[in-house]
Amino acid sequence: MNLTCDSFILLVKIPSMLRYLLFTGFFLFSTSVWAQFTIKGKVTDAETGDPIPFANVILKGTTTGITTDFEGNYFLSPSAISDSITVSYLGYIRQTKALRKDPDQTVNFQLRPESFELEAFVFEAGENPAFEIIRRASDRRKKL
């Protein structure tokens, strides 16, 4: 078999072009298989309209969740959609909303403050425990 330089380059290029085509085809196929949903929104105070930073946003029945940013915004991109989304924050009533099966959706939350009352705490002032320690140390010094 008589190989010239041109035919050798052609033989080397064919496998690399085939690899490129296979890689491109695999990439296009895999992106459609791994299609994700996107859920975004904003969490605000229902009374003042102020954003609630660091609120917990969780897809119900999953371990997928995130916290809101400083402006109360959140963005989730799960691979599978849940039936509902829950938002909670300390001092506010937890809120859950149903999700659609749409790939892109916006779900905003307005959380209401939770009213709660702390029990009364009665503090009775007594003698400082340090005074007893000082008296004992002083009595021991006098004995020496």
Short mmCIF file of C-alpha atoms in Angstrom, two decimals:
data_model
loop_
_atom_site.label_atom_id
_atom_site.label_comp_id
_atom_site.label_asym_id
_atom_site.label_seq_id
_atom_site.Cartn_x
_atom_site.Cartn_y
_atom_site.Cartn_z
CA MET A 1 0.00 0.00 0.00
CA ASN A 2 1.43 3.28 -1.11
CA LEU A 3 0.54 6.15 1.30
CA THR A 4 1.29 9.70 0.43
CA CYS A 5 1.35 12.55 2.89
CA ASP A 6 -2.08 13.76 1.76
CA SER A 7 -3.76 10.40 2.22
CA PHE A 8 -2.15 10.01 5.67
CA ILE A 9 -3.60 13.36 6.82
CA LEU A 10 -7.00 12.31 5.50
CA LEU A 11 -6.83 9.05 7.49
CA VAL A 12 -5.93 10.95 10.68
CA LYS A 13 -8.67 13.57 10.21
CA ILE A 14 -11.53 11.12 9.69
CA PRO A 15 -11.42 9.61 13.21
CA SER A 16 -11.13 13.03 14.85
CA MET A 17 -14.05 14.34 12.79
CA LEU A 18 -16.04 11.25 13.72
CA ARG A 19 -15.22 11.82 17.40
CA TYR A 20 -16.31 15.44 17.08
CA LEU A 21 -19.63 14.46 15.48
CA LEU A 22 -20.27 11.77 18.10
CA PHE A 23 -19.46 14.18 20.93
CA THR A 24 -21.73 16.88 19.47
CA GLY A 25 -24.58 14.40 19.00
CA PHE A 26 -24.15 13.07 22.54
CA PHE A 27 -24.09 16.60 23.97
CA LEU A 28 -27.28 17.61 22.14
CA PHE A 29 -29.02 14.42 23.23
CA SER A 30 -27.92 14.70 26.86
CA THR A 31 -29.09 18.31 27.26
CA SER A 32 -32.60 17.35 26.22
CA VAL A 33 -32.57 14.41 28.65
CA TRP A 34 -31.38 16.60 31.55
CA ALA A 35 -33.84 19.40 30.91
CA GLN A 36 -34.49 21.29 34.13
CA PHE A 37 -37.27 23.34 35.58
CA THR A 38 -36.71 26.87 36.82
CA ILE A 39 -38.65 28.37 39.69
CA LYS A 40 -37.97 31.93 40.75
CA GLY A 41 -39.69 34.50 42.89
CA LYS A 42 -39.50 37.00 45.70
CA VAL A 43 -40.34 36.71 49.40
CA THR A 44 -41.65 39.87 51.06
CA ASP A 45 -43.34 40.97 54.29
CA ALA A 46 -47.11 41.12 53.69
CA GLU A 47 -47.58 44.19 55.90
CA THR A 48 -44.63 46.38 54.93
CA GLY A 49 -43.64 44.99 51.52
CA ASP A 50 -40.01 44.77 52.64
CA PRO A 51 -37.97 41.89 51.22
CA ILE A 52 -37.16 39.04 53.59
CA PRO A 53 -33.52 38.00 53.20
CA PHE A 54 -32.36 34.45 54.06
CA ALA A 55 -35.85 32.91 54.10
CA ASN A 56 -35.90 29.13 53.53
CA VAL A 57 -37.42 28.00 50.22
CA ILE A 58 -37.93 24.23 49.89
CA LEU A 59 -39.61 21.99 47.32
CA LYS A 60 -42.04 19.90 49.35
CA GLY A 61 -41.17 16.22 49.61
CA THR A 62 -37.58 16.72 48.39
CA THR A 63 -34.24 17.83 49.77
CA THR A 64 -34.00 20.61 47.20
CA GLY A 65 -34.01 24.08 48.66
CA ILE A 66 -32.29 27.44 48.87
CA THR A 67 -32.33 30.66 50.90
CA THR A 68 -33.33 34.04 49.53
CA ASP A 69 -30.73 36.72 48.83
CA PHE A 70 -30.57 40.20 50.41
CA GLU A 71 -33.44 41.43 48.21
CA GLY A 72 -35.65 38.41 49.03
CA ASN A 73 -35.17 36.81 45.59
CA TYR A 74 -34.67 33.10 45.04
CA PHE A 75 -33.92 30.90 42.02
CA LEU A 76 -34.25 27.11 41.93
CA SER A 77 -33.47 24.80 39.01
CA PRO A 78 -34.40 21.26 40.07
CA SER A 79 -34.20 18.32 37.69
CA ALA A 80 -37.66 17.14 38.81
CA ILE A 81 -40.62 19.29 39.83
CA SER A 82 -42.50 18.88 43.09
CA ASP A 83 -46.21 19.48 43.63
CA SER A 84 -45.66 22.46 45.96
CA ILE A 85 -43.09 24.89 47.33
CA THR A 86 -42.79 26.02 50.97
CA VAL A 87 -41.26 29.20 52.41
CA SER A 88 -40.45 29.67 56.10
CA TYR A 89 -38.70 32.29 58.18
CA LEU A 90 -38.38 32.79 61.93
CA GLY A 91 -41.14 35.07 63.21
CA TYR A 92 -43.37 34.54 60.15
CA ILE A 93 -46.15 32.07 59.34
CA ARG A 94 -44.97 29.27 57.01
CA GLN A 95 -46.59 29.42 53.57
CA THR A 96 -47.00 26.74 50.89
CA LYS A 97 -48.10 27.22 47.28
CA ALA A 98 -48.90 24.69 44.56
CA LEU A 99 -46.61 24.39 41.53
CA ARG A 100 -47.59 23.82 37.91
CA LYS A 101 -45.76 21.42 35.63
CA ASP A 102 -44.47 24.36 33.52
CA PRO A 103 -40.70 24.39 32.94
CA ASP A 104 -40.41 28.08 33.92
CA GLN A 105 -42.54 29.71 36.59
CA THR A 106 -42.52 32.60 39.02
CA VAL A 107 -43.93 32.14 42.52
CA ASN A 108 -43.91 35.15 44.87
CA PHE A 109 -44.64 34.94 48.59
CA GLN A 110 -45.97 37.52 51.04
CA LEU A 111 -45.33 36.20 54.55
CA ARG A 112 -47.40 37.40 57.50
CA PRO A 113 -45.71 37.99 60.85
CA GLU A 114 -46.47 35.39 63.48
CA SER A 115 -47.70 36.79 66.77
CA PHE A 116 -46.37 35.03 69.80
CA GLU A 117 -45.86 35.98 73.41
CA LEU A 118 -43.02 34.97 75.62
CA GLU A 119 -43.73 33.81 79.13
CA ALA A 120 -42.94 36.27 81.89
CA PHE A 121 -39.54 35.81 83.43
CA VAL A 122 -39.10 36.94 87.01
CA PHE A 123 -35.57 37.64 88.11
CA GLU A 124 -35.02 37.94 91.84
CA ALA A 125 -31.80 39.62 92.79
CA GLY A 126 -29.87 37.95 95.55
CA GLU A 127 -26.41 38.27 96.89
CA ASN A 128 -23.63 38.06 94.35
CA PRO A 129 -21.92 34.62 94.75
CA ALA A 130 -18.54 36.31 94.48
CA PHE A 131 -19.11 38.05 97.83
CA GLU A 132 -19.26 34.67 99.64
CA ILE A 133 -15.98 33.60 98.02
CA ILE A 134 -14.32 36.89 99.04
CA ARG A 135 -15.55 36.51 102.68
CA ARG A 136 -14.14 32.97 102.90
CA ALA A 137 -10.80 34.08 101.47
CA SER A 138 -10.68 36.98 103.93
CA ASP A 139 -11.48 34.68 106.89
CA ARG A 140 -8.72 32.25 105.86
CA ARG A 141 -6.25 35.10 105.57
CA LYS A 142 -7.08 36.27 109.10
CA LYS A 143 -6.47 32.75 110.43
CA LEU A 144 -2.95 32.70 109.02
#
